Coordinates of C-alpha atoms in Angstrom, one line a residue:
M14 CA -76.8 -57.4 -45.7
G15 CA -74.6 -54.5 -44.8
G16 CA -75.8 -51.0 -45.2
P17 CA -75.1 -48.9 -48.2
G18 CA -71.6 -48.1 -49.8
E19 CA -70.8 -50.8 -47.0
P20 CA -68.6 -53.9 -48.2
P21 CA -71.0 -57.2 -48.6
E22 CA -68.8 -58.6 -45.1
G23 CA -70.2 -55.5 -43.5
A24 CA -67.9 -53.1 -41.9
P25 CA -64.5 -54.3 -40.9
E26 CA -63.6 -54.9 -37.1
G27 CA -62.4 -51.3 -35.9
G28 CA -63.3 -49.6 -39.2
P29 CA -65.4 -46.6 -39.3
G30 CA -69.1 -48.5 -38.7
G31 CA -67.1 -49.8 -35.7
G32 CA -64.5 -48.8 -33.3
E33 CA -62.5 -46.1 -33.3
D34 CA -60.2 -45.6 -36.2
E35 CA -56.6 -46.9 -34.2
Y36 CA -54.8 -44.4 -36.6
R37 CA -56.2 -41.6 -35.9
S38 CA -54.5 -40.0 -33.4
V39 CA -51.4 -40.5 -35.6
V40 CA -50.0 -37.3 -37.1
F41 CA -47.2 -37.7 -39.9
D42 CA -46.0 -33.8 -40.2
E43 CA -43.7 -32.5 -42.8
S44 CA -40.7 -33.8 -40.6
F45 CA -41.7 -37.1 -40.1
V46 CA -42.7 -37.2 -43.8
R47 CA -38.9 -35.9 -45.5
A48 CA -37.3 -38.2 -42.9
A49 CA -39.0 -41.5 -44.1
R50 CA -36.0 -43.6 -45.9
L51 CA -38.3 -44.5 -48.8
Q52 CA -40.0 -42.0 -51.3
E53 CA -42.7 -43.3 -53.6
F54 CA -42.4 -42.0 -56.9
S55 CA -44.8 -40.0 -59.3
A56 CA -47.4 -41.5 -61.3
R57 CA -45.3 -39.2 -64.1
E58 CA -42.0 -40.7 -62.9
R59 CA -43.1 -44.1 -63.2
M60 CA -44.5 -44.4 -66.7
A61 CA -41.8 -42.0 -67.8
D62 CA -38.8 -44.6 -66.7
H63 CA -40.6 -47.2 -66.0
A64 CA -39.2 -46.9 -62.6
P65 CA -39.7 -49.4 -59.4
A66 CA -42.9 -47.2 -57.3
V67 CA -40.6 -46.5 -54.6
R68 CA -37.2 -45.1 -54.4
R69 CA -34.5 -45.1 -51.6
R70 CA -33.8 -41.9 -50.0
P71 CA -30.2 -40.9 -48.7
P72 CA -30.1 -40.9 -45.5
L73 CA -30.1 -37.4 -43.4
R74 CA -27.0 -36.0 -42.2
R75 CA -27.8 -35.5 -38.1
G76 CA -24.3 -34.0 -37.6
F77 CA -23.5 -31.0 -35.2
S78 CA -23.7 -27.8 -37.1
R79 CA -20.7 -25.8 -38.4
Q80 CA -21.8 -23.5 -35.3
A81 CA -21.9 -26.0 -32.6
L82 CA -18.8 -27.3 -33.7
I83 CA -17.1 -24.2 -33.0
L84 CA -18.9 -23.3 -29.9
V85 CA -17.6 -27.3 -28.5
L86 CA -13.7 -25.9 -29.6
L87 CA -14.0 -23.0 -28.0
I88 CA -15.6 -24.5 -24.5
A89 CA -12.7 -27.0 -24.8
V90 CA -10.1 -24.2 -25.3
A91 CA -11.5 -22.4 -22.4
F92 CA -11.5 -24.9 -20.1
G93 CA -8.0 -26.0 -20.9
T94 CA -6.6 -22.5 -20.4
A95 CA -8.5 -22.3 -17.0
I96 CA -6.7 -25.8 -15.9
Y97 CA -3.2 -24.6 -17.3
M98 CA -4.0 -21.2 -15.1
G99 CA -4.6 -22.7 -12.1
V100 CA -1.6 -25.1 -12.1
R101 CA 1.2 -22.7 -13.6
H102 CA -0.8 -19.0 -13.1
P103 CA 2.2 -16.3 -13.2
Y104 CA 0.8 -14.7 -10.4
Q105 CA 2.6 -15.2 -6.7
T106 CA 1.1 -17.5 -3.7
P107 CA -0.8 -15.3 -1.4
V108 CA 1.5 -15.0 1.5
A109 CA 0.1 -14.3 5.0
R110 CA 0.6 -11.3 6.3
Q111 CA 2.9 -10.7 8.9
P112 CA 2.0 -8.8 12.1
A113 CA 3.9 -5.6 12.4
E114 CA 6.3 -4.9 14.8
P115 CA 6.6 -2.8 17.9
L116 CA 8.4 0.0 17.5
R117 CA 11.6 0.2 19.7
T118 CA 12.9 4.1 20.4
T119 CA 16.1 5.3 22.1
V120 CA 16.1 9.1 22.7
I121 CA 19.7 10.6 23.8
P122 CA 19.6 13.9 25.5
L123 CA 22.6 16.1 24.2
A124 CA 23.6 18.9 27.2
P125 CA 25.3 21.7 25.9
Q126 CA 29.1 21.9 27.1
R127 CA 29.1 25.6 27.8
K128 CA 26.4 28.7 27.8
V129 CA 24.1 28.0 24.6
P130 CA 24.8 31.0 22.2
G131 CA 22.2 33.1 20.9
H132 CA 21.4 36.3 18.4
P133 CA 18.1 38.4 17.9
D134 CA 18.5 36.9 14.1
P135 CA 17.4 33.1 13.2
E136 CA 19.2 33.8 9.9
Y137 CA 22.2 35.1 11.5
L138 CA 22.3 31.9 13.7
Y139 CA 21.8 29.5 10.9
A140 CA 24.7 31.3 8.6
H141 CA 27.5 30.8 11.4
S142 CA 26.1 26.9 12.2
P143 CA 26.8 23.6 10.4
A144 CA 23.3 24.0 9.2
A145 CA 24.4 27.1 7.0
Q146 CA 24.2 24.8 3.9
Y147 CA 21.0 23.0 4.7
R148 CA 17.6 23.3 2.9
V149 CA 14.5 24.5 4.4
G150 CA 11.6 22.4 5.3
A151 CA 10.5 19.5 2.8
E152 CA 13.0 20.3 0.4
G153 CA 15.7 18.8 2.9
I154 CA 14.1 16.0 2.2
P155 CA 14.4 14.8 -1.1
L156 CA 14.0 11.4 -2.7
P157 CA 16.8 9.1 -4.2
A158 CA 16.2 7.9 -7.6
S159 CA 14.3 4.6 -7.1
R160 CA 14.9 1.2 -9.0
S161 CA 12.4 -1.7 -9.0
T162 CA 13.5 -4.8 -6.8
A163 CA 13.4 -8.7 -7.5
H164 CA 9.8 -8.3 -6.0
F165 CA 8.7 -4.7 -6.4
S166 CA 8.4 -2.3 -8.8
D167 CA 10.1 1.5 -9.4
S168 CA 6.2 2.6 -8.7
Q169 CA 6.3 0.6 -5.3
V170 CA 9.6 1.3 -4.1
V171 CA 8.5 5.7 -4.7
A172 CA 5.3 4.5 -2.9
A173 CA 7.6 3.6 0.2
L174 CA 9.8 6.5 0.0
L175 CA 6.9 9.1 -0.6
T176 CA 5.3 7.8 2.7
A177 CA 8.9 7.9 4.4
K178 CA 9.2 11.6 3.6
D179 CA 5.6 12.3 4.6
Y180 CA 5.8 10.8 8.0
L181 CA 9.3 12.7 8.7
V182 CA 7.4 15.6 7.6
R183 CA 4.6 15.2 9.5
S184 CA 6.1 14.4 12.4
S185 CA 9.4 16.6 12.8
L186 CA 8.4 19.9 10.8
D187 CA 4.6 20.2 11.2
P188 CA 3.8 23.2 14.0
D189 CA 1.1 21.7 15.3
V190 CA 2.6 18.5 16.1
L191 CA 5.9 20.2 17.3
T192 CA 3.5 22.6 19.9
G193 CA 1.9 19.1 21.1
E194 CA -1.3 20.3 19.6
Q195 CA -1.8 17.3 17.4
V196 CA -0.6 13.9 17.0
R197 CA -3.4 12.6 14.3
P198 CA -1.2 13.8 11.6
V199 CA 1.3 11.4 12.6
R200 CA -0.8 8.6 13.9
V201 CA -2.6 8.2 10.3
L202 CA 0.5 7.3 8.4
L203 CA 0.8 3.8 11.0
D204 CA 0.0 0.1 10.2
T205 CA -3.1 -0.6 11.7
D206 CA -1.0 -3.0 14.1
Q207 CA 0.9 0.1 15.9
L208 CA -2.0 2.1 17.0
D209 CA -2.4 0.7 20.3
Q210 CA 1.5 1.3 20.8
F211 CA 1.3 4.7 19.6
D212 CA -2.2 5.5 21.7
Q213 CA -0.5 4.0 24.6
S214 CA 2.4 6.3 24.6
F215 CA 0.7 9.4 24.6
A216 CA -1.4 8.6 27.2
Q217 CA 1.1 6.7 29.5
P218 CA 4.6 8.0 28.1
A219 CA 7.0 5.4 29.8
A220 CA 11.0 5.6 29.5
D221 CA 10.8 2.0 28.5
G222 CA 12.0 2.1 25.0
R223 CA 8.6 1.4 23.7
H224 CA 6.5 4.3 24.7
A225 CA 8.4 7.3 24.6
P226 CA 6.3 10.3 22.3
T227 CA 9.5 11.5 21.5
G228 CA 10.3 8.3 19.7
W229 CA 7.4 8.6 17.3
L230 CA 7.6 12.4 16.8
V231 CA 9.1 15.8 17.9
R232 CA 7.4 17.9 20.2
F233 CA 8.5 20.5 22.5
D234 CA 7.7 21.9 25.8
T235 CA 5.6 25.0 25.0
S236 CA 5.7 26.5 28.5
A237 CA 9.4 27.2 27.9
A238 CA 9.9 27.4 24.1
R239 CA 8.6 28.8 21.1
L240 CA 9.2 28.3 17.4
A241 CA 11.3 31.9 16.4
D242 CA 11.3 31.0 12.7
R243 CA 9.3 28.6 10.5
K244 CA 12.1 27.8 8.5
I245 CA 13.8 24.6 9.9
R246 CA 16.5 23.6 8.4
V247 CA 16.7 19.8 7.4
Q248 CA 19.4 17.9 5.8
G249 CA 19.4 13.7 5.2
T250 CA 18.9 10.9 3.2
L251 CA 16.3 8.0 2.7
Q252 CA 17.0 4.6 1.2
A253 CA 15.0 2.2 0.1
A254 CA 16.1 -1.7 -0.2
E255 CA 14.1 -4.9 -0.1
T256 CA 14.1 -7.7 2.7
D257 CA 12.4 -10.4 1.4
S258 CA 9.6 -11.1 -0.8
A259 CA 6.6 -9.7 0.7
T260 CA 8.7 -6.3 2.6
L261 CA 10.5 -3.2 1.8
E262 CA 12.5 -1.2 4.4
V263 CA 13.3 2.4 4.0
T264 CA 16.0 3.9 6.2
A265 CA 15.8 7.8 7.1
D266 CA 18.5 9.6 8.3
H267 CA 18.1 13.7 9.2
T268 CA 19.1 16.6 10.9
F269 CA 16.6 19.4 12.1
V270 CA 17.6 22.4 13.4
Y271 CA 15.1 24.6 14.8
A272 CA 15.1 28.0 15.9
L273 CA 14.0 28.9 19.4
R274 CA 13.0 31.5 21.8
P275 CA 11.6 31.9 25.2
V276 CA 7.7 32.1 25.3
G277 CA 6.7 35.7 26.1
A278 CA 9.9 37.1 24.7
S279 CA 9.7 40.2 22.0
A280 CA 10.8 39.3 18.6
K281 CA 14.5 41.3 19.5
A282 CA 14.7 38.5 21.8
Q283 CA 17.9 36.2 22.0
T284 CA 17.7 33.4 20.1
S285 CA 19.3 29.9 19.7
L286 CA 19.6 26.6 17.4
F287 CA 18.1 22.9 18.6
T288 CA 19.1 20.4 16.9
V289 CA 17.4 17.1 16.6
R290 CA 18.9 13.7 14.5
R291 CA 16.7 11.1 13.8
E292 CA 17.3 7.9 12.2
L293 CA 14.1 5.7 11.5
Q294 CA 14.0 2.2 9.7
F295 CA 10.6 1.9 8.1
R296 CA 9.0 -1.1 7.0
F297 CA 6.3 -1.7 4.1
D298 CA 4.2 -4.6 3.2
R299 CA 1.9 -4.8 0.3
D300 CA -1.3 -3.4 2.2
D301 CA 1.1 -0.4 3.5
L302 CA 1.8 0.3 0.2
R303 CA -1.6 0.2 -1.2
L304 CA -2.5 2.2 2.3
H305 CA -0.2 5.1 2.2
T306 CA 0.6 3.8 5.7
A307 CA 3.8 2.4 7.6
Q308 CA 5.4 0.3 10.1
L309 CA 8.0 2.7 12.2
V310 CA 10.1 0.1 13.7
V311 CA 13.5 1.5 14.8
S312 CA 13.7 5.4 16.2
Y313 CA 16.7 6.8 17.6
V314 CA 16.8 10.3 18.4
Q315 CA 19.8 12.5 19.4
A316 CA 18.9 15.8 20.5
G317 CA 20.4 19.1 22.3
P318 CA 21.1 20.8 23.7
L319 CA 19.0 19.8 26.9
S320 CA 19.4 18.9 30.2
C321 CA 20.6 14.8 31.3
A322 CA 18.2 16.0 34.4
E323 CA 15.0 16.8 32.2
D324 CA 13.2 13.8 31.2
S325 CA 12.7 13.9 27.0
T326 CA 10.6 11.2 26.9
D327 CA 7.2 13.1 26.7
H328 CA 8.4 16.9 25.9
L329 CA 11.8 17.8 24.4
H330 CA 12.6 20.7 27.2
P331 CA 15.3 22.7 24.8
L332 CA 18.2 25.1 27.0
L333 CA 17.7 28.6 25.5
A334 CA 20.3 31.4 24.4
G335 CA 22.2 31.5 27.7
Q336 CA 21.6 28.7 29.8
T337 CA 24.1 25.8 30.7
A338 CA 24.1 22.0 31.7
R339 CA 26.3 19.8 33.0
A340 CA 27.8 17.7 30.7
G341 CA 25.7 13.9 30.2
G342 CA 28.3 12.0 28.6
P343 CA 32.3 11.5 28.9
A344 CA 32.8 12.9 25.1
G345 CA 31.3 15.6 23.2
T346 CA 27.9 14.3 20.3
D347 CA 28.1 16.0 17.4
P348 CA 24.5 15.3 15.9
Y349 CA 25.6 16.6 12.6
A350 CA 28.2 13.4 12.3
T351 CA 27.6 10.3 10.6
G352 CA 28.3 8.2 13.8
S353 CA 25.8 7.3 16.4
A354 CA 26.0 7.8 19.8
T355 CA 26.2 5.1 22.2
A356 CA 25.1 6.9 25.8
L357 CA 22.0 7.5 27.3
C358 CA 23.3 11.0 27.8
G359 CA 25.7 12.7 26.2
S360 CA 27.9 16.2 25.5
L361 CA 26.7 18.3 22.3
A362 CA 30.2 19.7 20.8
T363 CA 31.1 22.7 20.7
S364 CA 31.4 22.3 16.9
A365 CA 27.8 21.4 16.8
Q366 CA 26.6 25.2 18.0
P367 CA 26.1 28.3 16.0
K368 CA 29.7 30.4 16.4
V369 CA 28.8 33.8 17.9

């Protein structure tokens, strides 16, 4: 017989009295119950409505929530925008940077046709020379009205003009540069591709059209001459233009007039004027505009009074008041005029000298 409380047939196979309950490990949590498709009516509902024991529940909605749908749409829009911008973006394709050209220089000494005129007062000389109306220093290098180009903004054009002006000021007006004491103020403004040529020009000057220090800057032979007046007179123009989509070009044409007297002379000694006409051509790519550097590619210089017998490659050796030199060219060359000289040594026109 079976034990108390057990069926007469004994405990069913696999029941509590036998093996382990095979359903004991199944857990019917709330989510499982709520997900069931059939739901049993309560006893009260069955008695009142004579309804069947169970009823069918509507299926659960398993679609995306509104937040999830919005997130998916945003991702799709962002992905589509990225593809569109990658195919038709508004920015220009970066162009490989071209190396800077080496500087080409021409330095033409202008020999006086008679004695160099002089006067103790530099102001008197300026007032009686073609430089009478010139401005003093950097004021004589005004910036032109600038406009944007097809590929460069107005601010980029202004940046090119400012760098060119800065180069002119440092290489033509800085007293330390004029005396040969410094070259760094000029060097730091050059494109890095030209630094080796610049350094070689000062380490080994040569009249080869590539390595003349006086093509890079103005500097005097201070063993013979010194500045009598730091108010250097200047006049000239700057012009900017786009040469291609990656390059701006600035052309500078300026005349600088210096008052000089012999080294060791008193303040009452005779003073003379020395004129330097510089025609420079600068180029700028976008790296130069960003770094405030320039590529100086052409330097055309006329300077006098000089003697053609003196080498003007490394330093300028001015002829001072009362000195003479044999004319070096067939005709007078006026550095105040707009025409360019063609000879490697010319004659300084009488009209370019002060009338004393």
